[in-house]
Short mmCIF file of C-alpha atoms in Angstrom, two decimals:
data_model
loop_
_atom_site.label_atom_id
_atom_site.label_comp_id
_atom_site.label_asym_id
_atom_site.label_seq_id
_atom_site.Cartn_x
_atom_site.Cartn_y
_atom_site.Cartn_z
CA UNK M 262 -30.20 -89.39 -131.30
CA UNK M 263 -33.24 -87.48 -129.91
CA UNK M 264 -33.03 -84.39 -128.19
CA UNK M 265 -34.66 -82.49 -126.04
CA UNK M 266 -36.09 -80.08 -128.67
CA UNK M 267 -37.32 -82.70 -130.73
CA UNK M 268 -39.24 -84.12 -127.79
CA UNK M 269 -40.52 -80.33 -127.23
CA UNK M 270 -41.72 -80.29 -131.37
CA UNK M 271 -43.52 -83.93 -130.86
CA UNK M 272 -45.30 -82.40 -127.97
CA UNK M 273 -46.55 -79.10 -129.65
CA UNK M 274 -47.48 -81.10 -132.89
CA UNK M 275 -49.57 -83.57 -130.48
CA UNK M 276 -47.20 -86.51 -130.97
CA UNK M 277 -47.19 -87.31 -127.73
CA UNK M 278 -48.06 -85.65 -124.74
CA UNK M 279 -45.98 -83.88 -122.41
CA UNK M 280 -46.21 -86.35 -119.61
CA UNK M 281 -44.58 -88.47 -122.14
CA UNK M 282 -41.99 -86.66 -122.93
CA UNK M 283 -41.20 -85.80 -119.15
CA UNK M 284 -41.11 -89.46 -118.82
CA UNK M 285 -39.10 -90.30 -121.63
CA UNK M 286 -36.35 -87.89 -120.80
CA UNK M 287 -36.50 -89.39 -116.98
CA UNK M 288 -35.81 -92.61 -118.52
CA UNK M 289 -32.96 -91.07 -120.75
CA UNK M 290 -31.39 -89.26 -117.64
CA UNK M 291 -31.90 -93.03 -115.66
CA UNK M 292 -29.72 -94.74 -118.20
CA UNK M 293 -26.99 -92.28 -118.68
CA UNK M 294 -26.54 -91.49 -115.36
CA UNK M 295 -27.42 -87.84 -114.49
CA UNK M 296 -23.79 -86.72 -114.13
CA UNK M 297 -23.30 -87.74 -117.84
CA UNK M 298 -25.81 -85.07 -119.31
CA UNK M 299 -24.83 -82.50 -116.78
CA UNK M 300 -22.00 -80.43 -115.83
CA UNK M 301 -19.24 -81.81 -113.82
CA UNK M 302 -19.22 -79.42 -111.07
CA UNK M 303 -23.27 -79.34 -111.02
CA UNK M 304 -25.35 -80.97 -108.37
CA UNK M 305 -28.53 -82.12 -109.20
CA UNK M 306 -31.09 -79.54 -107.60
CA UNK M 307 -34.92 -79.20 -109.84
CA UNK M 308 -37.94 -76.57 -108.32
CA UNK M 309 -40.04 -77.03 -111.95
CA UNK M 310 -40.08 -77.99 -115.52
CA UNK M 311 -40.56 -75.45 -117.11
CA UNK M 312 -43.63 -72.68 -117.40
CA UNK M 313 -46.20 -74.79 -117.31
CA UNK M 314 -45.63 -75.77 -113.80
CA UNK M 315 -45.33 -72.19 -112.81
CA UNK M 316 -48.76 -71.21 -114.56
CA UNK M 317 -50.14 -74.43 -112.28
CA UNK M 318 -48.78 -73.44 -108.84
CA UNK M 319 -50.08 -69.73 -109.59
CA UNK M 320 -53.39 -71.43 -110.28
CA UNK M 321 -53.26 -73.45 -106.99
CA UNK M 322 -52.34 -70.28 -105.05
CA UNK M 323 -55.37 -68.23 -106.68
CA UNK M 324 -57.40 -71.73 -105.78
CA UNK M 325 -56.09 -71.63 -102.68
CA UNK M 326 -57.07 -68.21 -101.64
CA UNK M 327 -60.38 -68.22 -102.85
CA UNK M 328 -61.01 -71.28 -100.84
CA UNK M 329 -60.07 -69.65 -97.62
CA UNK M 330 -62.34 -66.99 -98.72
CA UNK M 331 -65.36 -68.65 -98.95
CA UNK M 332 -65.00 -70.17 -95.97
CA UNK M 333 -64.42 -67.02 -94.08
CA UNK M 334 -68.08 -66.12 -95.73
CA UNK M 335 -69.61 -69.12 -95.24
CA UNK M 336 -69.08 -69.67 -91.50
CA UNK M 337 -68.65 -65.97 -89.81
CA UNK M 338 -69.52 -65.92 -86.88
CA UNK M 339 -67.92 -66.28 -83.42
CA UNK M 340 -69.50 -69.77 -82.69
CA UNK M 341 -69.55 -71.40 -86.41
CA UNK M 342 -66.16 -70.37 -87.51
CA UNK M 343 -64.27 -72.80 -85.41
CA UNK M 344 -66.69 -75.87 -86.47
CA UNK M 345 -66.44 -74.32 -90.21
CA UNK M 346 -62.54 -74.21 -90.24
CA UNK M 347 -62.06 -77.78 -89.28
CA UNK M 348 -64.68 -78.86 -91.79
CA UNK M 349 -63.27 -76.79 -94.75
CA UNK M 350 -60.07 -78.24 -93.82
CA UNK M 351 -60.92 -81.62 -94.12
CA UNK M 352 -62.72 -81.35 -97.31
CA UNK M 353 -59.17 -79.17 -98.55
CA UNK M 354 -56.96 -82.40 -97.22
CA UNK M 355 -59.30 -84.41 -99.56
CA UNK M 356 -59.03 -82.15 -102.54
CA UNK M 357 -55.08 -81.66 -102.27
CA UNK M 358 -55.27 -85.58 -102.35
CA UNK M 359 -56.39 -85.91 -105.39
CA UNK M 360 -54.94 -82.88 -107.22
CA UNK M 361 -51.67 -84.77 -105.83
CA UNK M 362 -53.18 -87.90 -107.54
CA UNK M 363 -53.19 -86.25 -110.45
CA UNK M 364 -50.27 -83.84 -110.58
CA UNK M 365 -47.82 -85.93 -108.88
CA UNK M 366 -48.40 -89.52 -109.24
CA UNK M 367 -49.69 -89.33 -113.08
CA UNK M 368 -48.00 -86.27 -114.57
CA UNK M 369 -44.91 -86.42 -112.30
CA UNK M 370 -44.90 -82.65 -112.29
CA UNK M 371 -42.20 -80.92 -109.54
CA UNK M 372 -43.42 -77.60 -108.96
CA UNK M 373 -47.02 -78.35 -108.64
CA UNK M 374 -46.14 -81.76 -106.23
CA UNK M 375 -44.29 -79.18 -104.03
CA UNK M 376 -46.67 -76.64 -103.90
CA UNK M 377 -49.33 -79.48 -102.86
CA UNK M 378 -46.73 -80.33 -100.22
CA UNK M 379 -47.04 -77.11 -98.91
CA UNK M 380 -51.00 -76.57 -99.01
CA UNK M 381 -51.46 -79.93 -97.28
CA UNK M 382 -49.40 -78.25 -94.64
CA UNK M 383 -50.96 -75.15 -94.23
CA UNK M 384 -54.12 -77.00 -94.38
CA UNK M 385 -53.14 -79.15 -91.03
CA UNK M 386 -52.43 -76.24 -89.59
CA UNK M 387 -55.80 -74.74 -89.74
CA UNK M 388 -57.05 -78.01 -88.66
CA UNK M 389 -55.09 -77.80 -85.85
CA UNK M 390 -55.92 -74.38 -84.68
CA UNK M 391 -59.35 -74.45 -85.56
CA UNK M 392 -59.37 -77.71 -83.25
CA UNK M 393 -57.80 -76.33 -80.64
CA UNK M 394 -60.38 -73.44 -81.06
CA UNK M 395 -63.11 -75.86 -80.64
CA UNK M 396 -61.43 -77.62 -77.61
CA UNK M 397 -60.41 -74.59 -76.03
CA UNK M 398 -57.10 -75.37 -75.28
CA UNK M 399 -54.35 -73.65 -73.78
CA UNK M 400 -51.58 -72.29 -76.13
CA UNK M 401 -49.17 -74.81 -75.01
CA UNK M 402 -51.59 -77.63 -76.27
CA UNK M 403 -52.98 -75.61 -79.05
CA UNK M 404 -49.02 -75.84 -80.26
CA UNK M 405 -48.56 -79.38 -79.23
CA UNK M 406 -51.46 -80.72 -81.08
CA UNK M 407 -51.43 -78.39 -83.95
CA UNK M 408 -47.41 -79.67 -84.68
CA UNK M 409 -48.51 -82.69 -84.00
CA UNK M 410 -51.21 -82.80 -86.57
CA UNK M 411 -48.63 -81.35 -89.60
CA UNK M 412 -45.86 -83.50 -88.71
CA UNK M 413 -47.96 -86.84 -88.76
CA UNK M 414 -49.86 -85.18 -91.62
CA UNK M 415 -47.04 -84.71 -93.64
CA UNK M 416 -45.33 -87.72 -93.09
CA UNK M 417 -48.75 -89.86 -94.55
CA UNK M 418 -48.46 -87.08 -97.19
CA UNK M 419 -44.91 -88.17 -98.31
CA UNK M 420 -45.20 -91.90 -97.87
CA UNK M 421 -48.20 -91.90 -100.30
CA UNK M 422 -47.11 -89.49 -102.73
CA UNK M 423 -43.03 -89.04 -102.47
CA UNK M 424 -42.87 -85.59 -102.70
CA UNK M 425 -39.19 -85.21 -101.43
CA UNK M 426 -39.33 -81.40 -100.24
CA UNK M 427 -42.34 -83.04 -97.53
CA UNK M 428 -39.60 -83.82 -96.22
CA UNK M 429 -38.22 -80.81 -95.01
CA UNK M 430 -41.86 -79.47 -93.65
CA UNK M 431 -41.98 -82.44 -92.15
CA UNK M 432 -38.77 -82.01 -90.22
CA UNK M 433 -39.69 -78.50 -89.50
CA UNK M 434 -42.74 -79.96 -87.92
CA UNK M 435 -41.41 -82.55 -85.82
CA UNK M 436 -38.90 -79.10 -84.29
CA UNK M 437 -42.04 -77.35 -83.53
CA UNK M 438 -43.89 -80.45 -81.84
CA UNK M 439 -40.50 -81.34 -79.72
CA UNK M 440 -40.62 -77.62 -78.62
CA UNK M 441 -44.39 -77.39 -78.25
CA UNK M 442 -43.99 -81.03 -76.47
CA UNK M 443 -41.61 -79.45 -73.74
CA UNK M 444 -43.28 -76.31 -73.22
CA UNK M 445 -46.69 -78.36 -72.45
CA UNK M 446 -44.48 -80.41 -69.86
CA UNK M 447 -43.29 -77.19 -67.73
CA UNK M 448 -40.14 -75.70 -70.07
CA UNK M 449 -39.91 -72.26 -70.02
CA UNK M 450 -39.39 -69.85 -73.10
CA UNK M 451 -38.43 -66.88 -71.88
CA UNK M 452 -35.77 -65.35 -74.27
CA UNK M 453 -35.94 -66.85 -77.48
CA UNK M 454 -32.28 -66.20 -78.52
CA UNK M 455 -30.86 -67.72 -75.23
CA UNK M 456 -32.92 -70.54 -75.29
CA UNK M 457 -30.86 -71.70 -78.18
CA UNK M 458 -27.89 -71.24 -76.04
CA UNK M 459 -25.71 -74.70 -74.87
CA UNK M 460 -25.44 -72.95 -71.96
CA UNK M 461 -28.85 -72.05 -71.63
CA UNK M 462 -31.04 -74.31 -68.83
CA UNK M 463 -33.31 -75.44 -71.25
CA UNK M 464 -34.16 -78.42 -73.44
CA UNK M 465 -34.60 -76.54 -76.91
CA UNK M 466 -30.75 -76.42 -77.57
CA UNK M 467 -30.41 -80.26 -77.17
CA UNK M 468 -33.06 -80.53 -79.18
CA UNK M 469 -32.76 -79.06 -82.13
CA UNK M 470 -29.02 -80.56 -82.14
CA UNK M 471 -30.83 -84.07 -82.14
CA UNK M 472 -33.04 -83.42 -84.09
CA UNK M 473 -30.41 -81.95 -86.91
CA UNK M 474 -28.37 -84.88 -86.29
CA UNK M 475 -31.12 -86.82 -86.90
CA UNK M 476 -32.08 -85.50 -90.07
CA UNK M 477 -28.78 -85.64 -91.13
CA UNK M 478 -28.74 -89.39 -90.45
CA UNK M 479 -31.66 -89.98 -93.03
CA UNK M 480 -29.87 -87.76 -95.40
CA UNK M 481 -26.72 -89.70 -95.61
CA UNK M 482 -28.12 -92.79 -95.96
CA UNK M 483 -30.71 -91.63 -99.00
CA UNK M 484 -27.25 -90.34 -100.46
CA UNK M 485 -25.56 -93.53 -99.66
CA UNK M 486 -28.07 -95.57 -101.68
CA UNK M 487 -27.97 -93.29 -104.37
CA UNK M 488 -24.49 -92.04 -104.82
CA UNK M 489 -24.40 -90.85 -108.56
CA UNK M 490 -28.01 -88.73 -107.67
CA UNK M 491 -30.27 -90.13 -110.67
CA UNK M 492 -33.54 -91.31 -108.27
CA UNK M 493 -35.77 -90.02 -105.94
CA UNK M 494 -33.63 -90.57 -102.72
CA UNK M 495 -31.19 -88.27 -103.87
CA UNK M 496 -33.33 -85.75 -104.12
CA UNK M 497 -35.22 -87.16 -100.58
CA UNK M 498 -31.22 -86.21 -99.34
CA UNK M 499 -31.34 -83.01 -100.15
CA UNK M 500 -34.21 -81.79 -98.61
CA UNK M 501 -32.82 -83.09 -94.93
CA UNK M 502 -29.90 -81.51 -95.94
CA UNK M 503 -31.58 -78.16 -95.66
CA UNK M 504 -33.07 -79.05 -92.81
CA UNK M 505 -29.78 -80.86 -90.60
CA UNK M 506 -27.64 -77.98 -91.54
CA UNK M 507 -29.35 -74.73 -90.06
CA UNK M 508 -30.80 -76.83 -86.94
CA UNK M 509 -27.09 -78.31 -86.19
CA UNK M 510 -25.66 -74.77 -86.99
CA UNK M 511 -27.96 -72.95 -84.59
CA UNK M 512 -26.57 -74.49 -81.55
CA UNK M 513 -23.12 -74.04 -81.76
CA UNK M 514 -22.53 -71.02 -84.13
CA UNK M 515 -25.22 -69.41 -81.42
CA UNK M 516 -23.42 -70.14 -78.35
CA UNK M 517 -19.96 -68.98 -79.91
CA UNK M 518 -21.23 -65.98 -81.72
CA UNK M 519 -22.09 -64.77 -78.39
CA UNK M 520 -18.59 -65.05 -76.70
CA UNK M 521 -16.60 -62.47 -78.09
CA UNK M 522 -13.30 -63.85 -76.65
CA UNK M 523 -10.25 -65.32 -79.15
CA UNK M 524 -11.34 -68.99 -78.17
CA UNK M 525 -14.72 -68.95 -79.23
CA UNK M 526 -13.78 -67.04 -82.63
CA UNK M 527 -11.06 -69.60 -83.31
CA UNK M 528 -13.25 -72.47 -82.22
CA UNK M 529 -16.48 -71.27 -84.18
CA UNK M 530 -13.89 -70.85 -87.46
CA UNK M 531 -12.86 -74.04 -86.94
CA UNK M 532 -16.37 -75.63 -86.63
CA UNK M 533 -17.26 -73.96 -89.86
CA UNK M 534 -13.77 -75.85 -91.17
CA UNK M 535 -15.43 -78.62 -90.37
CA UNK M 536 -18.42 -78.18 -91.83
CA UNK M 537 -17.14 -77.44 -95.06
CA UNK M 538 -14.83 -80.27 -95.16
CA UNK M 539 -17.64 -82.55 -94.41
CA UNK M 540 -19.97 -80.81 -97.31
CA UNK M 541 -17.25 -80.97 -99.69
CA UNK M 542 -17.02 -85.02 -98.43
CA UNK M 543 -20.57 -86.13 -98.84
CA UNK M 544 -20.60 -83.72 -101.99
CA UNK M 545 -23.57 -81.84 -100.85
CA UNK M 546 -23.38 -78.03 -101.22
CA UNK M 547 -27.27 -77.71 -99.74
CA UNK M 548 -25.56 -78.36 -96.36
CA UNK M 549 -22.96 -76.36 -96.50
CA UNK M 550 -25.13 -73.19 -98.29
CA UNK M 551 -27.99 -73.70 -95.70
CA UNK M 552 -25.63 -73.63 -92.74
CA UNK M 553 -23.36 -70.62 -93.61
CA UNK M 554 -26.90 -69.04 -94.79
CA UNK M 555 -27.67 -69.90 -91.14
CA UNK M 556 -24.48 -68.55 -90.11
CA UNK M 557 -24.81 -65.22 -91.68
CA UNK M 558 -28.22 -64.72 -90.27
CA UNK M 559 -26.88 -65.45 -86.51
CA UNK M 560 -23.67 -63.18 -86.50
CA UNK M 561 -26.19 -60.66 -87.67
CA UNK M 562 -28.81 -60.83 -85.04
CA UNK M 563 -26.11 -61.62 -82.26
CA UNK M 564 -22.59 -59.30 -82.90
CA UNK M 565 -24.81 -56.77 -85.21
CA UNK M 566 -22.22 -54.37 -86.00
CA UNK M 567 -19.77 -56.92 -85.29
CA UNK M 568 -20.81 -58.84 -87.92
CA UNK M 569 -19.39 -57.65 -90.86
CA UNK M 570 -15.80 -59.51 -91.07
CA UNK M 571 -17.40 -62.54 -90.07
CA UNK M 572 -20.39 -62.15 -92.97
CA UNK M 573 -16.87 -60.89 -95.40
CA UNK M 574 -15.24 -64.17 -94.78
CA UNK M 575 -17.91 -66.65 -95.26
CA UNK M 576 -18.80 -64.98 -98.65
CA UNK M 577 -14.98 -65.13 -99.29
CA UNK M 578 -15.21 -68.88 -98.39
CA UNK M 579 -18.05 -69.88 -100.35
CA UNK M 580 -16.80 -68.25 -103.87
CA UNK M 581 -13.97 -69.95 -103.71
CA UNK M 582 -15.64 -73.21 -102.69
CA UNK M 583 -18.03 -72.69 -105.09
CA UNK M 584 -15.13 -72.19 -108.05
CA UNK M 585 -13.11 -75.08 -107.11
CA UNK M 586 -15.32 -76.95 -105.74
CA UNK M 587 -14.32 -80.62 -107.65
CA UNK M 588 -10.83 -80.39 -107.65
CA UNK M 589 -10.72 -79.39 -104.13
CA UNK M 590 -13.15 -82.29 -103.57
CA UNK M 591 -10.92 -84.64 -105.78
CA UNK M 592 -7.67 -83.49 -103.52
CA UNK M 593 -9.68 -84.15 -100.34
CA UNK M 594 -10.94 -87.33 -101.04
CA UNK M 595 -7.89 -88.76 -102.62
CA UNK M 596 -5.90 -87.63 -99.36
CA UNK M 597 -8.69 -89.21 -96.82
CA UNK M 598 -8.11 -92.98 -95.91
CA UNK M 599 -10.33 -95.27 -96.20
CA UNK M 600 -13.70 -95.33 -94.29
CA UNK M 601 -16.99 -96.98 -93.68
CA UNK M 602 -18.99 -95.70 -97.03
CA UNK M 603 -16.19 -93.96 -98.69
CA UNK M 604 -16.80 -96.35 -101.78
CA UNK M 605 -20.37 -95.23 -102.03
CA UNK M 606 -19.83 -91.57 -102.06
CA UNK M 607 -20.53 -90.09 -105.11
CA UNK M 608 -17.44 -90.52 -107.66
CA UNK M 609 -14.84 -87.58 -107.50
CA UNK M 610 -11.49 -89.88 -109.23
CA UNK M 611 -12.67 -87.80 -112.51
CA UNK M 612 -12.87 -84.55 -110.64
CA UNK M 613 -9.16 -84.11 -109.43
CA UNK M 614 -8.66 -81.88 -112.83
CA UNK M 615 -10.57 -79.39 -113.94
CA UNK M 616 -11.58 -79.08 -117.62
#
């Protein structure tokens, strides 16, 4: 049977090449199954293969910097930098296009593919802004066209080129235009921390509960379709994982961590309860890590000193999660009637005892 290293050896003596081999041990992890050549308690999570990747994305950043350089040379001046901006950002759009033509849709790289997710993004954004510059728009329609520009952007991004983190930026940049949308239509933002308040008068709670939900609909159903993880959509999942969590989290754990009475302690422990249960179901730990990240970052900024026992007990939490994470999962799922799409979760029969 070939391994790994002996793919690694036919690559360094110019056997084959190493989009080859990358695509040869796709194809071995396809048929197997991914959950066969990994751990049992492991969920499938990849940033880059290897050092290669890393050597590329600090090339692209170097690139990247130098490009923004130039064109801070080439078109100073109060009335040309504007006009300069958009153009340089057009002709970067074009030139991430085909790096991603190269990177991602012929060597299948991940790290690179991401990092071209993210210049196409910050590469809308000066389009926008320099735009708006031009146009000379207020900030409310600076914002609203700017998001406006990523989030569409991004979303032609991922349906040509599949990057699966675009989808995160992408659902960062749909928040920003739905908040950019209602400020430009009256919506006041005075006090950013209350705003995110259920209480609070405001449309930006409701909608970045929508929103999360939202995500978290698209998630499920790439998870659904893909239950033992070994394509693309699984990995399309986890990115609006990242996303649903914090943005559903925000809301609630906001408006509770605020109300220091015994009811909203008990009642934000409880929604954390549920949380976790409902991680542990859909066997995603990016939802549940994202949202008591999110979690830990709230009770900070709201209860300050305060904070501490709450911070104590979600660490507690997650270590022992994160230790007995399958057979707790095994012991919940077995218990659980049947429902809608419980047959196209990923498996957990083998994961009642631990090895």
């Amino acid at each position: 049977m070939i391994e790994r290293d002996d793919l690694r050896a036919a690559v360094a003596a110019g056997t084959i090449t190493e989009a080859q081999a990358a695509r040869l041990i796709a194809l071995s992890e396809e048929r197997q199954g991914v959950r066969a050549v990994m751990r049992p308690s492991d969920e499938p999570f990849e940033l880059f293969r290897g050092l290669n990747e890393i050597f590329i994305v600090v090339g692209l950043t170097i690139l990247t910097v130098g490009w923004f350089s130039v064109g801070v040379v080439l078109f100073e001046g109060p009335g040309s930098l504007a006009t300069g901006f958009v153009i340089q950002a057009v002709v970067g759009l074009v030139i991430i296009a085909a790096l991603a033509r190269y990177f991602t849709l012929k060597r299948r790289m991940v790290a690179p593919s991401i990092a071209l997710a993210v210049l196409t993004g910050l590469s809308l954004l000066q389009l926008g802004f320099s735009l708006s510059e031009m146009l000379k728009f207020s900030f409310q329609h600076r914002f609203l066209l700017t998001s406006a520009l990523c989030a569409g952007g991004l979303l032609v991004f991922w349906g040509v080129f599949r990057v699966p983190f675009t989808l995160a930026l992408i659902g960062a940049a749909t928040l920003a235009f739905c908040f950019a949308f209602s400020l430009a239509n009256g919506a006041a933002l005075m006090d950013l921390p209350n705003a995110f308040f259920l209480s609070a008068e405001g449309p930006f709670a409701l909608i970045t509960v929508v929103l999360g939900l939202v995500a978290l609909a698209f998630a499920l159903a790439f998870d659904l379709s893909d239950p033992h993880r070994v394509t693309r959509r699984s990995a399309n999942g986890f990115w609006l994982h990242v996303v649903a969590a914090p943005a559903i989290v925000n809301t609630v754990a906001m408006t509770l961590l605020v109300d220091e009475s015994l009811i909203a302690n008990t009642l934000l422990l409880v929604f954390l309860l549920v949380i976790a249960l409902f991680a542990i179901v859909i066997d995603r730990r990016s939802f549940l890590m994202a949202g008591a990240g999110y979690a830990v970052a709230l009770s900070v900024i709201v209860l300050e000193e305060g904070s501490a026992v709450v911070i104590l007990l979600l660490g507690l939490g997650l270590v022992i999660l994160g230790a007995k994470w399958e057979a707790i999962r095994g012991r919940v799922l077995t218990g659980l009637p049947s429902f809608p799409g419980k047959d196209r979760l990923p498996p957990w029969t083998a994961t009642v005892s631990e090895g």
